[in-house]
PDB file of C-alpha atoms and ligand atoms in Angstrom:
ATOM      1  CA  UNK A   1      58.581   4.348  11.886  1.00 42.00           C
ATOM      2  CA  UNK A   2      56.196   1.854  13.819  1.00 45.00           C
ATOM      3  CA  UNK A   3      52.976   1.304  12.284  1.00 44.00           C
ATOM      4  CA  UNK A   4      50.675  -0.482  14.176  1.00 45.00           C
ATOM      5  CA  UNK A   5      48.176  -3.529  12.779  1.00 46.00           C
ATOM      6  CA  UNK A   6      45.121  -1.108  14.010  1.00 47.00           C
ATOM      7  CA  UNK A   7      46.855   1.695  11.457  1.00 47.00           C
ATOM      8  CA  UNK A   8      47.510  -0.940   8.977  1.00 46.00           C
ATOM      9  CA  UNK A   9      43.909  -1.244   8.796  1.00 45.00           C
ATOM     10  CA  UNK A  10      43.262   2.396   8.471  1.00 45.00           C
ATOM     11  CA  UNK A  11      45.659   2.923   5.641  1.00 43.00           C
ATOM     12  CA  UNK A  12      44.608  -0.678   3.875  1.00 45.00           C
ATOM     13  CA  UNK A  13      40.876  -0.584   4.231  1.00 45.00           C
ATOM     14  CA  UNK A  14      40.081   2.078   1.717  1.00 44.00           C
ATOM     15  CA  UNK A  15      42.908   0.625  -0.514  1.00 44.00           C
ATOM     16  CA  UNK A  16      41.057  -2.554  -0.855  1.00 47.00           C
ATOM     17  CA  UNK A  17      37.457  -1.336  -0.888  1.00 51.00           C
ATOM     18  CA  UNK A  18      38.521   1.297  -3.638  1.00 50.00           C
ATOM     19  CA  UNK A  19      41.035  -0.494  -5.683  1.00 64.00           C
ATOM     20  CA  UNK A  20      38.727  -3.915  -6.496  1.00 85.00           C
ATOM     21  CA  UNK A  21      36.857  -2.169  -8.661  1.00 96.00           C
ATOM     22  CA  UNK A  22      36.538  -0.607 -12.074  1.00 96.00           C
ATOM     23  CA  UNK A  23      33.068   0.909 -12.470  1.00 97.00           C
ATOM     24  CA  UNK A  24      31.987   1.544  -8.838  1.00 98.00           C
ATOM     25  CA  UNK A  25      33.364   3.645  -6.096  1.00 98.00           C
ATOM     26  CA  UNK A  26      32.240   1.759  -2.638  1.00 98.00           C
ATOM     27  CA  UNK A  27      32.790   3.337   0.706  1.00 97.00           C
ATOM     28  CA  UNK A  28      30.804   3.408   3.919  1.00 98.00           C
ATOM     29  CA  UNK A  29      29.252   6.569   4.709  1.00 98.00           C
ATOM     30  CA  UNK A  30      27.156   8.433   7.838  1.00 97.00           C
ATOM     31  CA  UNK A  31      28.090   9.406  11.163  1.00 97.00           C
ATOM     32  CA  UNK A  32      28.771   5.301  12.160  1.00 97.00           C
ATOM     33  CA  UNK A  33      29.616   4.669   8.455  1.00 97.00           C
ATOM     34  CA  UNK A  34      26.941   2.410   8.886  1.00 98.00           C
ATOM     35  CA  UNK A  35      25.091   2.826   5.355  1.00 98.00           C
ATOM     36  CA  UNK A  36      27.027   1.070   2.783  1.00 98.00           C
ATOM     37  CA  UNK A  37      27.539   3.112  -0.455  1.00 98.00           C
ATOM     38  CA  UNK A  38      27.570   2.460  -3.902  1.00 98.00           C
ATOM     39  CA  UNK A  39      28.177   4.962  -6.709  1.00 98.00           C
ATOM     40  CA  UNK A  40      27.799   3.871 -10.195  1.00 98.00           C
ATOM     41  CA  UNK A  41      31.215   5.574 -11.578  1.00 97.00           C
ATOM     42  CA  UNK A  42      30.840   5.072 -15.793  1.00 96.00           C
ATOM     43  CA  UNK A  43      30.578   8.904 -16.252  1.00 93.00           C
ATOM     44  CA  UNK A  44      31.551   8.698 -19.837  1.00 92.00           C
ATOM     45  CA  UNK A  45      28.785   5.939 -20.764  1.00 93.00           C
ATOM     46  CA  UNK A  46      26.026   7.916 -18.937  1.00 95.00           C
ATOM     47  CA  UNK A  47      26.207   4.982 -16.474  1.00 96.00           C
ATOM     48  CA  UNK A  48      25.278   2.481 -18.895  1.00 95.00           C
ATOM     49  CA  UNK A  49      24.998  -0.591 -16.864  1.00 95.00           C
ATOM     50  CA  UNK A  50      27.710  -2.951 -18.676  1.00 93.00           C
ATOM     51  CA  UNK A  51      28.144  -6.688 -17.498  1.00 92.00           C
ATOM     52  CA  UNK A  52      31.483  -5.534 -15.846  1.00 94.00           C
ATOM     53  CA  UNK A  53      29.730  -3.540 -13.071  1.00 96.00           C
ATOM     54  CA  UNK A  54      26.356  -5.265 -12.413  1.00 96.00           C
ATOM     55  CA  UNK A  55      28.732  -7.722 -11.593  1.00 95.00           C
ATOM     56  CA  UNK A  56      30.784  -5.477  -9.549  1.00 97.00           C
ATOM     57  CA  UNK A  57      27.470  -4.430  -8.305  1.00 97.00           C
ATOM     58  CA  UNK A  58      26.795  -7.636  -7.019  1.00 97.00           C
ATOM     59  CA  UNK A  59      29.944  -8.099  -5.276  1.00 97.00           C
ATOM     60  CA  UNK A  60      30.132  -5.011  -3.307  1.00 98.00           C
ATOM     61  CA  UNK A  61      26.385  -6.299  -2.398  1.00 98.00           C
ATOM     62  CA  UNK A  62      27.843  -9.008  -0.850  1.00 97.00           C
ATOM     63  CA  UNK A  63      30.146  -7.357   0.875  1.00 97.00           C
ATOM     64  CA  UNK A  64      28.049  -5.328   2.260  1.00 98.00           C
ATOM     65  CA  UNK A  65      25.515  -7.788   3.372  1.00 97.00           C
ATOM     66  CA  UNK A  66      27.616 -10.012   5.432  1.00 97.00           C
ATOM     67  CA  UNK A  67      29.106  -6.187   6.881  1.00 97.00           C
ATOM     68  CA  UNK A  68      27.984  -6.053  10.408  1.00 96.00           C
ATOM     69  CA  UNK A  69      28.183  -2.790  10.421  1.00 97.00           C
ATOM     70  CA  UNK A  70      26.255  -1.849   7.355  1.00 98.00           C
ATOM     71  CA  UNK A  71      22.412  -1.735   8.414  1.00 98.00           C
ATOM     72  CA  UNK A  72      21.121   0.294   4.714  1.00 98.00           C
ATOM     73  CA  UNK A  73      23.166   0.546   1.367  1.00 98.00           C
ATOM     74  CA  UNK A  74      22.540   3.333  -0.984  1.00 98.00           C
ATOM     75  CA  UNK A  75      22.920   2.855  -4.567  1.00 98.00           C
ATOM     76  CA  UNK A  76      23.822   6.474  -7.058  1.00 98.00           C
ATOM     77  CA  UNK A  77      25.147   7.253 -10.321  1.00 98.00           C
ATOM     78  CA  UNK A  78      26.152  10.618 -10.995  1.00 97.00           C
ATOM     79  CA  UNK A  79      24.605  14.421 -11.458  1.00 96.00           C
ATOM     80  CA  UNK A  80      23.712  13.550 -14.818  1.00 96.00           C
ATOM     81  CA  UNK A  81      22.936  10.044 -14.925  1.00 97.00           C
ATOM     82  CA  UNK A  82      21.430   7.403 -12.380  1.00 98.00           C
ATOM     83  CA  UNK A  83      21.973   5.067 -15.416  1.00 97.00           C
ATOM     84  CA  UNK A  84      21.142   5.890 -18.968  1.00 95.00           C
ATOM     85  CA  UNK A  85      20.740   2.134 -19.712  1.00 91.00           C
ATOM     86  CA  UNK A  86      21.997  -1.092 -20.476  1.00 89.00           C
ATOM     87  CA  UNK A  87      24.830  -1.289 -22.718  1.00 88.00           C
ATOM     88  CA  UNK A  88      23.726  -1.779 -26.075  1.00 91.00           C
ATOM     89  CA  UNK A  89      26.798  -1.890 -27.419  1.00 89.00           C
ATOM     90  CA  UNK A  90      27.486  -5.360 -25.456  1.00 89.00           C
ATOM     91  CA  UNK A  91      23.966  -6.155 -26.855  1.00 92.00           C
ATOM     92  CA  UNK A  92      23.963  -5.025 -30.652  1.00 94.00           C
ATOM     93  CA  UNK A  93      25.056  -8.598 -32.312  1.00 95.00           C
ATOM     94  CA  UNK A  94      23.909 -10.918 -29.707  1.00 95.00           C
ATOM     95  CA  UNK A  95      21.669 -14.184 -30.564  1.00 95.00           C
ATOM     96  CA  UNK A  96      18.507 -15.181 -28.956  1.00 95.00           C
ATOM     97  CA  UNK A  97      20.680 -18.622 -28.457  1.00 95.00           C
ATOM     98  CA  UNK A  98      23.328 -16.474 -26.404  1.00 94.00           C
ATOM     99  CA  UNK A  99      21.016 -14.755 -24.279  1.00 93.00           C
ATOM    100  CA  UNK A 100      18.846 -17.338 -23.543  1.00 93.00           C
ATOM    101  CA  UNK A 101      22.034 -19.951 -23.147  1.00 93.00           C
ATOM    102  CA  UNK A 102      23.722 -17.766 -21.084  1.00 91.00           C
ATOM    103  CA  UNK A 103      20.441 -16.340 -19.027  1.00 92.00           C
ATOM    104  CA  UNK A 104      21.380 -12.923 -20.109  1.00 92.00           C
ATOM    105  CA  UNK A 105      20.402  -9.974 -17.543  1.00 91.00           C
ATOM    106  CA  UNK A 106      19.582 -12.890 -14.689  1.00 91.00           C
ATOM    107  CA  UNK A 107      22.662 -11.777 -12.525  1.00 91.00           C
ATOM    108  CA  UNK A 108      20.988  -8.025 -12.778  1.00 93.00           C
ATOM    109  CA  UNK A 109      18.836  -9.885 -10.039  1.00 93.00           C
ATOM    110  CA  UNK A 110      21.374 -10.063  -6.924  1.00 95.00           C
ATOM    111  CA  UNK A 111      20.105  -6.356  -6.316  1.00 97.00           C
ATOM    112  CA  UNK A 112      16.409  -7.389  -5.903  1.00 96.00           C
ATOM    113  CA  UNK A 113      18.078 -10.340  -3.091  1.00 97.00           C
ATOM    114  CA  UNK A 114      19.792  -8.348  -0.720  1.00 97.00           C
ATOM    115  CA  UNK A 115      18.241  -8.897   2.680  1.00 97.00           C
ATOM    116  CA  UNK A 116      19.601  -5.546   3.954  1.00 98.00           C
ATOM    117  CA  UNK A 117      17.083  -2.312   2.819  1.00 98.00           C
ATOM    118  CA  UNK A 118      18.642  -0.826  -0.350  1.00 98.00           C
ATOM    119  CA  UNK A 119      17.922   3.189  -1.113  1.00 98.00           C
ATOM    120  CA  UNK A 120      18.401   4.080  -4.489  1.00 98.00           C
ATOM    121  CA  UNK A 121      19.308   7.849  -5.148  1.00 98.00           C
ATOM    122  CA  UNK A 122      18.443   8.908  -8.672  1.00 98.00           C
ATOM    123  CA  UNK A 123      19.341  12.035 -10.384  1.00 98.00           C
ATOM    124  CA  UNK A 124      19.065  12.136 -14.126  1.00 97.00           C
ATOM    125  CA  UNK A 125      18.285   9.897 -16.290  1.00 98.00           C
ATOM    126  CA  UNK A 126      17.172   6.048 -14.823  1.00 98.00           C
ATOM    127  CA  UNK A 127      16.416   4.723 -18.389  1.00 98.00           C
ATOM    128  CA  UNK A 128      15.696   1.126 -19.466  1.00 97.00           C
ATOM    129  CA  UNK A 129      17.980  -0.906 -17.222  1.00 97.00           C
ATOM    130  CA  UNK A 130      19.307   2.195 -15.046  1.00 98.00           C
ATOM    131  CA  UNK A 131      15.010   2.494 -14.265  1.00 98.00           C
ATOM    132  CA  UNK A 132      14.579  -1.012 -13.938  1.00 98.00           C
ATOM    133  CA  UNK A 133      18.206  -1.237 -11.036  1.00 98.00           C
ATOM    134  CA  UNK A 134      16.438   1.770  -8.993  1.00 98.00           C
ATOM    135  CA  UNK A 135      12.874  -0.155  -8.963  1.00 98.00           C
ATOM    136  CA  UNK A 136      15.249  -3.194  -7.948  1.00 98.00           C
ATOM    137  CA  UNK A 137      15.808  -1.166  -4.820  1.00 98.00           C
ATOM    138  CA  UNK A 138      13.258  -0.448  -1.953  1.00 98.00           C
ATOM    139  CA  UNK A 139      12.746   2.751  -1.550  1.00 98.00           C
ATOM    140  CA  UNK A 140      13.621   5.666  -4.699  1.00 98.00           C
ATOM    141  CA  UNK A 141      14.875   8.896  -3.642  1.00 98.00           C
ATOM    142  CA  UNK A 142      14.726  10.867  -7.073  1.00 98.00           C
ATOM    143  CA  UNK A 143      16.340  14.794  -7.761  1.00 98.00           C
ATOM    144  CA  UNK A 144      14.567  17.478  -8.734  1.00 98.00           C
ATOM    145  CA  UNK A 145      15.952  16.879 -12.156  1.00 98.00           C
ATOM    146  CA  UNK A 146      15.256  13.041 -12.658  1.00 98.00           C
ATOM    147  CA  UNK A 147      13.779  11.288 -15.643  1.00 98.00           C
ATOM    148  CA  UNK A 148      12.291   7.440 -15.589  1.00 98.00           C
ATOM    149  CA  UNK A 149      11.956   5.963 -18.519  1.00 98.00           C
ATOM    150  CA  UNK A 150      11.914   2.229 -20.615  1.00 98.00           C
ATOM    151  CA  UNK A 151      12.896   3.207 -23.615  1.00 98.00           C
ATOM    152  CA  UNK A 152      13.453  -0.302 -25.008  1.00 97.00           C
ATOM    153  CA  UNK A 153      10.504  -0.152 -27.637  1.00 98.00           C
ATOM    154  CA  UNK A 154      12.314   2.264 -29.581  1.00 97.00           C
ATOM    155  CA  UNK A 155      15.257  -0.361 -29.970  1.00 96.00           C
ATOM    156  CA  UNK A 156      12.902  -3.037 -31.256  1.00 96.00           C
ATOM    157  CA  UNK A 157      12.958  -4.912 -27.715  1.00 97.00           C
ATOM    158  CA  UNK A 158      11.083  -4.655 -24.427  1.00 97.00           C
ATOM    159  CA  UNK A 159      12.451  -4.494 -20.742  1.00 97.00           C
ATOM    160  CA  UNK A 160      14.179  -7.447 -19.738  1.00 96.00           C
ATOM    161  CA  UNK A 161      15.348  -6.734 -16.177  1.00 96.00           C
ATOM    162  CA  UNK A 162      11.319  -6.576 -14.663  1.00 97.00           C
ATOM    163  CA  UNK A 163      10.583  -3.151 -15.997  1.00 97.00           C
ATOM    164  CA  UNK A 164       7.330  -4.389 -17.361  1.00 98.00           C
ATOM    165  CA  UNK A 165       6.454  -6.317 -13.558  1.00 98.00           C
ATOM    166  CA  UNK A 166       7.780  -3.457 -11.312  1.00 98.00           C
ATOM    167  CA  UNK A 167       7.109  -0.566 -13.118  1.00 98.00           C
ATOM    168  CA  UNK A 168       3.032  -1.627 -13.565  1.00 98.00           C
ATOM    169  CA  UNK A 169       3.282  -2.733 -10.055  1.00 97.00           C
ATOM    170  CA  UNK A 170       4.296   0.719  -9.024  1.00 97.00           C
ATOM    171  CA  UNK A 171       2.523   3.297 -11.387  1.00 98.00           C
ATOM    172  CA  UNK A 172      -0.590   1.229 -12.449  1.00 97.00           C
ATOM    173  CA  UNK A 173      -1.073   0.029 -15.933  1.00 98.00           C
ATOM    174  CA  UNK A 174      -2.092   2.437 -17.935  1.00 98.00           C
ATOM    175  CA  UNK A 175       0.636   4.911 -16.989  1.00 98.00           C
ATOM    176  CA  UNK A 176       2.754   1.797 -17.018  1.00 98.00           C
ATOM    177  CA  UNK A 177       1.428   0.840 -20.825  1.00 98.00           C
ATOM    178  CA  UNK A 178       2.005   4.340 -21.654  1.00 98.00           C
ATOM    179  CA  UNK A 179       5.649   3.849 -21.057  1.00 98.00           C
ATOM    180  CA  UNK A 180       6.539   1.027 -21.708  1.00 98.00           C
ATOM    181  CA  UNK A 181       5.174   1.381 -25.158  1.00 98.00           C
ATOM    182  CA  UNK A 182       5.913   4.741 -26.606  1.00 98.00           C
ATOM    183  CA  UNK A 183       9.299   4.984 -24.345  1.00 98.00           C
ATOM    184  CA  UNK A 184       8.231   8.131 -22.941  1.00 98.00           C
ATOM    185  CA  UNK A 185       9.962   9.272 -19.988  1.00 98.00           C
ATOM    186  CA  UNK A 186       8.446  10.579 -16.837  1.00 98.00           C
ATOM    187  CA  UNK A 187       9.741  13.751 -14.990  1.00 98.00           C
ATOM    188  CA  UNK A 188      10.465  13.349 -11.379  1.00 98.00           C
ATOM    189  CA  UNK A 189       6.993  14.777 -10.319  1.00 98.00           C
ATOM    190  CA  UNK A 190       5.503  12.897 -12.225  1.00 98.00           C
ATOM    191  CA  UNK A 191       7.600   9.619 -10.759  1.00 98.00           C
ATOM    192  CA  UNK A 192       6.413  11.031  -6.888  1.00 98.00           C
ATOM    193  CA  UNK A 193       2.553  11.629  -8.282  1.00 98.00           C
ATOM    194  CA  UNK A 194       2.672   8.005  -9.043  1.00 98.00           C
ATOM    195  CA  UNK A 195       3.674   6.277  -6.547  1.00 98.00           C
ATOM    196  CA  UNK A 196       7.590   5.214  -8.198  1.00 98.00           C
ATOM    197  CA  UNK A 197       9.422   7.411  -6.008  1.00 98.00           C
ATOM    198  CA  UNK A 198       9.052   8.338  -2.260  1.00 98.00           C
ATOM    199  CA  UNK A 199      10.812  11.596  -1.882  1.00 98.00           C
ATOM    200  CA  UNK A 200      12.015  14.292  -4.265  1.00 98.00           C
ATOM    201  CA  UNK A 201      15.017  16.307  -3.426  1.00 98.00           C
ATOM    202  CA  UNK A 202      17.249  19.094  -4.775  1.00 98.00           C
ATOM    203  CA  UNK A 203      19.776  17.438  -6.973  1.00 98.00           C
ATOM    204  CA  UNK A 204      22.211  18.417  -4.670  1.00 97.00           C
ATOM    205  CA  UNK A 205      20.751  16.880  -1.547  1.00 98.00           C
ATOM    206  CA  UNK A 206      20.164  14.117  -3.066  1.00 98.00           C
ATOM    207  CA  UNK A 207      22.866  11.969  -1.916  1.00 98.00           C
ATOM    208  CA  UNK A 208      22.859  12.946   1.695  1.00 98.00           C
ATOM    209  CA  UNK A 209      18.909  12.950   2.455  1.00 98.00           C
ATOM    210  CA  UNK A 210      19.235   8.961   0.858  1.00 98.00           C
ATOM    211  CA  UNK A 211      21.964   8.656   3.535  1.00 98.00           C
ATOM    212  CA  UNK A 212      19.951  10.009   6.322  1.00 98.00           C
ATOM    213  CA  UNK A 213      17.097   8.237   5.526  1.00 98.00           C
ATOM    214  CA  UNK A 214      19.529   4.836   5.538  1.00 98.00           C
ATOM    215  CA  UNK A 215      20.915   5.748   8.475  1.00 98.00           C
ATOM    216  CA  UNK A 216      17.695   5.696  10.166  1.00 98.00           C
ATOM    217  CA  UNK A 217      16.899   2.573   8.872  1.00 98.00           C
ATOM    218  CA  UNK A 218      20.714   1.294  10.121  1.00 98.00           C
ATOM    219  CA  UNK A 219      19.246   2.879  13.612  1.00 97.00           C
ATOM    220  CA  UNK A 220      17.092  -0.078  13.806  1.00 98.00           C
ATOM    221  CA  UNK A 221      17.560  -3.149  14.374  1.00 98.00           C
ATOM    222  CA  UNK A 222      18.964  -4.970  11.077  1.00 97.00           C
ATOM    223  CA  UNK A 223      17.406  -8.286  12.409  1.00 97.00           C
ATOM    224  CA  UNK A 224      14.071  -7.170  12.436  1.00 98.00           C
ATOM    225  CA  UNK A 225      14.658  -4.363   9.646  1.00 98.00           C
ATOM    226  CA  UNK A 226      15.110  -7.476   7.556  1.00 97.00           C
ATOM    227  CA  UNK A 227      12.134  -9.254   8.720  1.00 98.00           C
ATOM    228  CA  UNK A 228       9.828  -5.904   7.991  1.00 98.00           C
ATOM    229  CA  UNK A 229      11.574  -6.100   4.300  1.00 98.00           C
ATOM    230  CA  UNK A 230      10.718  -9.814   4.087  1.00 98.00           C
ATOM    231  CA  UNK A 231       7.209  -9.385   4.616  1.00 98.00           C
ATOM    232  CA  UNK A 232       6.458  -5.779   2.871  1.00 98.00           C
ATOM    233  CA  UNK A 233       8.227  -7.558  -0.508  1.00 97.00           C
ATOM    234  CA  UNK A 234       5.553 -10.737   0.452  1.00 97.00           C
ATOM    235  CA  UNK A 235       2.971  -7.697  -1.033  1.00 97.00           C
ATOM    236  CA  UNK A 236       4.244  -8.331  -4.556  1.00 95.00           C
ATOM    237  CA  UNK A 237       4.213 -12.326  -4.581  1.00 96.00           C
ATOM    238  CA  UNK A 238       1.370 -13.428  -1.908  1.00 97.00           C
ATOM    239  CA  UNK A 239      -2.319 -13.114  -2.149  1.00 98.00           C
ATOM    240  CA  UNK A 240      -3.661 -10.961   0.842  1.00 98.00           C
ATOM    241  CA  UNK A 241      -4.764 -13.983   2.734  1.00 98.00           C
ATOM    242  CA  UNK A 242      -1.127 -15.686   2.788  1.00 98.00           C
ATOM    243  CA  UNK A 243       0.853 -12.184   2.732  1.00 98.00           C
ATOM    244  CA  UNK A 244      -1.382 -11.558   6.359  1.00 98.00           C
ATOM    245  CA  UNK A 245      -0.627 -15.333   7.343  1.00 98.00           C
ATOM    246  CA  UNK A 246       3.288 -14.486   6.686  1.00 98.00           C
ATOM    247  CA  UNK A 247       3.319 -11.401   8.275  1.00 98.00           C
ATOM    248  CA  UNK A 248       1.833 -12.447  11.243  1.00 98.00           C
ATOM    249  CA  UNK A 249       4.648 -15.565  11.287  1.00 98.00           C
ATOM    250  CA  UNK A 250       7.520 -12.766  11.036  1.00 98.00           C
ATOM    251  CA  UNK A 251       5.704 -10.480  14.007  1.00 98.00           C
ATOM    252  CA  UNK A 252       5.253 -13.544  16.422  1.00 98.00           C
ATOM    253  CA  UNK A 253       8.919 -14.207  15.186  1.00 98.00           C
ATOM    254  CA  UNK A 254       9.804 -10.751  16.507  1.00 98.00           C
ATOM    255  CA  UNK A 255       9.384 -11.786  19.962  1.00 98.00           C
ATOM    256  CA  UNK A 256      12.074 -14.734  19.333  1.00 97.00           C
ATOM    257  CA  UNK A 257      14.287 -11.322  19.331  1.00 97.00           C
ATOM    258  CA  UNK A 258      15.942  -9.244  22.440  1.00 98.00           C
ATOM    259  CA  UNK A 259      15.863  -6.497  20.277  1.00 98.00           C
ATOM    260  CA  UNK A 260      11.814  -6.239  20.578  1.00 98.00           C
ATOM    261  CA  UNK A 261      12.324  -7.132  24.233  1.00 98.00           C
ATOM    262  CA  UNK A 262      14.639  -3.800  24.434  1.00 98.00           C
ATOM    263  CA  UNK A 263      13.008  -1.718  21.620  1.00 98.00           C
ATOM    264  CA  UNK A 264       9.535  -2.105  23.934  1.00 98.00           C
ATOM    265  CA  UNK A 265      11.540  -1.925  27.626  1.00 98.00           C
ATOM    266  CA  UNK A 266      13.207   1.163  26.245  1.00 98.00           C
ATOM    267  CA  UNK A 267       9.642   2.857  25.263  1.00 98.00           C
ATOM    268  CA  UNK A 268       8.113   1.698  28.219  1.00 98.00           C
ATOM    269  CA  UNK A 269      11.113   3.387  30.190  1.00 98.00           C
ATOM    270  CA  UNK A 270      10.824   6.620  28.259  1.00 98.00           C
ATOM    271  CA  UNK A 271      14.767   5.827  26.606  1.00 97.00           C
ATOM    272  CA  UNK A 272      16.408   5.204  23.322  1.00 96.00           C
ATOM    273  CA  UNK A 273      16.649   1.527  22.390  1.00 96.00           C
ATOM    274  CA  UNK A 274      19.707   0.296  21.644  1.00 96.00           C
ATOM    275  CA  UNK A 275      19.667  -2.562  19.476  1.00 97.00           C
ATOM    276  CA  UNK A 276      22.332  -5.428  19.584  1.00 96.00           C
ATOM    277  CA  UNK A 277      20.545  -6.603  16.703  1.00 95.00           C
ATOM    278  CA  UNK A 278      20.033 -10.370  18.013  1.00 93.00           C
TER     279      UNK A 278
HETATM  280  C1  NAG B   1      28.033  -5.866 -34.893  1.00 85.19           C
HETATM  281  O1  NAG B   1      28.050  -6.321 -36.228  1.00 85.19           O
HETATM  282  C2  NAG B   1      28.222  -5.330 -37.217  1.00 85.19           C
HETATM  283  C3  NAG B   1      28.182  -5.993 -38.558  1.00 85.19           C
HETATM  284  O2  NAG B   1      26.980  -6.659 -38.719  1.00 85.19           O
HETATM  285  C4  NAG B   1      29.537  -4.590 -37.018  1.00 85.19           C
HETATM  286  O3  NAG B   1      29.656  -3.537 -37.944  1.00 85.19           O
HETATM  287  C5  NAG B   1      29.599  -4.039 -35.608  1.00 85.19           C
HETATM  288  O4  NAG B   1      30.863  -3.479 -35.347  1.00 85.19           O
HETATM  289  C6  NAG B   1      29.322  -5.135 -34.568  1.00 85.19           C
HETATM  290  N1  NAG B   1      29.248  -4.513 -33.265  1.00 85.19           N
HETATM  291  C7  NAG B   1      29.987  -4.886 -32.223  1.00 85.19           C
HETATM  292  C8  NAG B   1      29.798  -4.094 -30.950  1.00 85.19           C
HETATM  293  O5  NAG B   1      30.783  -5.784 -32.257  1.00 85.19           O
END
């Protein structure tokens, strides 16, 4: 039996990409398993968002962003549950001196870095820290089903992951209030009437129209795709005057690129671009 290095690969690859991890199942998905895929795999726990796999989290993030291939990563739980929350278990007897010592939560963060667009797919319940990952993520894709909530009042905390920054940043304040301080959750209509979601699916379509829509974006090219990121995030830190002035920097920067050069050539020649991203 000869088994070449190229077959090696084949049999090895989803060994390793599978096997590293406890609470996530990674894989690459679409037709040039170019959208790198994360799926949130504590069906037991509702998802609940232990230290264990943010950090796993974080290191198939990593992966993925140094993955040539990869050009969008989509982030899912299950059927039931995006993520029902942090776990409070891992919480219950902790001291203010070990969360602040340890920065408690501030690893949560490596979702918000990633330079490469991130989709999350919710169906379920995104509570507390499983609403607060998905607003983490650039674009929301929620089911039909979906429920948003930040539940933490009803614990005798608040949010601690930006709940209270994104979620008023994307729903307005008083909805935001609302909340934040009765824990009420918000249906998925409700999530698309206010501006926290972009698209609402059938909770079985869910997964593959989040896909699609990162495999457009992988379509692209990631150079620029990460440039466009870069300046729409600007929106939440910059005033208008310096979010223009940076904008305008990363469009002139643009035309550092071959892949404007082509992406304009191509429409000018009535074609498909083809993007080398460079
Ligand atoms: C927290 O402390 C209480 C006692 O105060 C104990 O009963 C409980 O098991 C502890 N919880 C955890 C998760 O260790």
């Amino acid at each position: 039996f000869f088994v070449t290095l190229r077959m090696w690969r084949v049999v090895l690859k989803p060994l390793v990409l599978g096997g590293q991890y406890e609470y996530i199942l990674v894989e690459k998905r679409g037709e040039n398993k170019n959208v790198g895929f994360i799926q949130l795999n504590r069906p037991k726990a509702l998802n609940a968002l232990c230290d264990g796999l943010m950090k796993e989290v974080g290191q198939a993030l990593d992966a993925f962003e140094v993955d040539k291939e990869v050009g969008a990563i989509v982030i899912t739980g299950s059927d039931r549950a995006f993520a029902a929350g942090a776990d409070i278990k891992e919480m219950q007897n902790r001291t203010f001196q070990e969360c602040y010592g340890g920065n408690f939560l501030a690893h949560w963060n490596r979702v918000s870095t990633v330079r490469k667009p991130v989709i999350a797919a919710v169906n379920g319940f995104a509570l507390g820290g499983g609403c607060e990952l998905a607003m983490m993520c650039d674009i929301i894709y929620a089911g039909e089903k979906a429920q948003f909530g930040q539940p933490e009042i009803l614990l005798g905390t608040i949010p601690g992951a930006g709940g209270t920054q994104r979620l008023t940043r994307a729903v307005g304040k008083s909805l935001a209030m609302e909340m934040v301080l009765t824990g009420d959750r918000i249906s998925a209509q409700e999530a698309k009437q206010s501006g926290l979601v972009s698209k609402i699916c059938p909770v079985d379509q869910l997964v593959s129209e989040a896909v699609k829509c990162g495999e457009k974006i992988a379509s692209n090219s990631k150079l620029v795709s990460a440039m466009a990121k870069e300046a729409v995030n600007a929106a939440f830190e910059l005033t208008l005057a310096e979010g223009n002035h940076l904008e305008k920097r990363l469009f002139h920067a643009t035309f550092a690129t071959n892949d404007r050069k082509e992406g304009m050539t191509a429409f000018v020649e009535k074609r498909k671009a083809s993007f080398q991203d460079d």
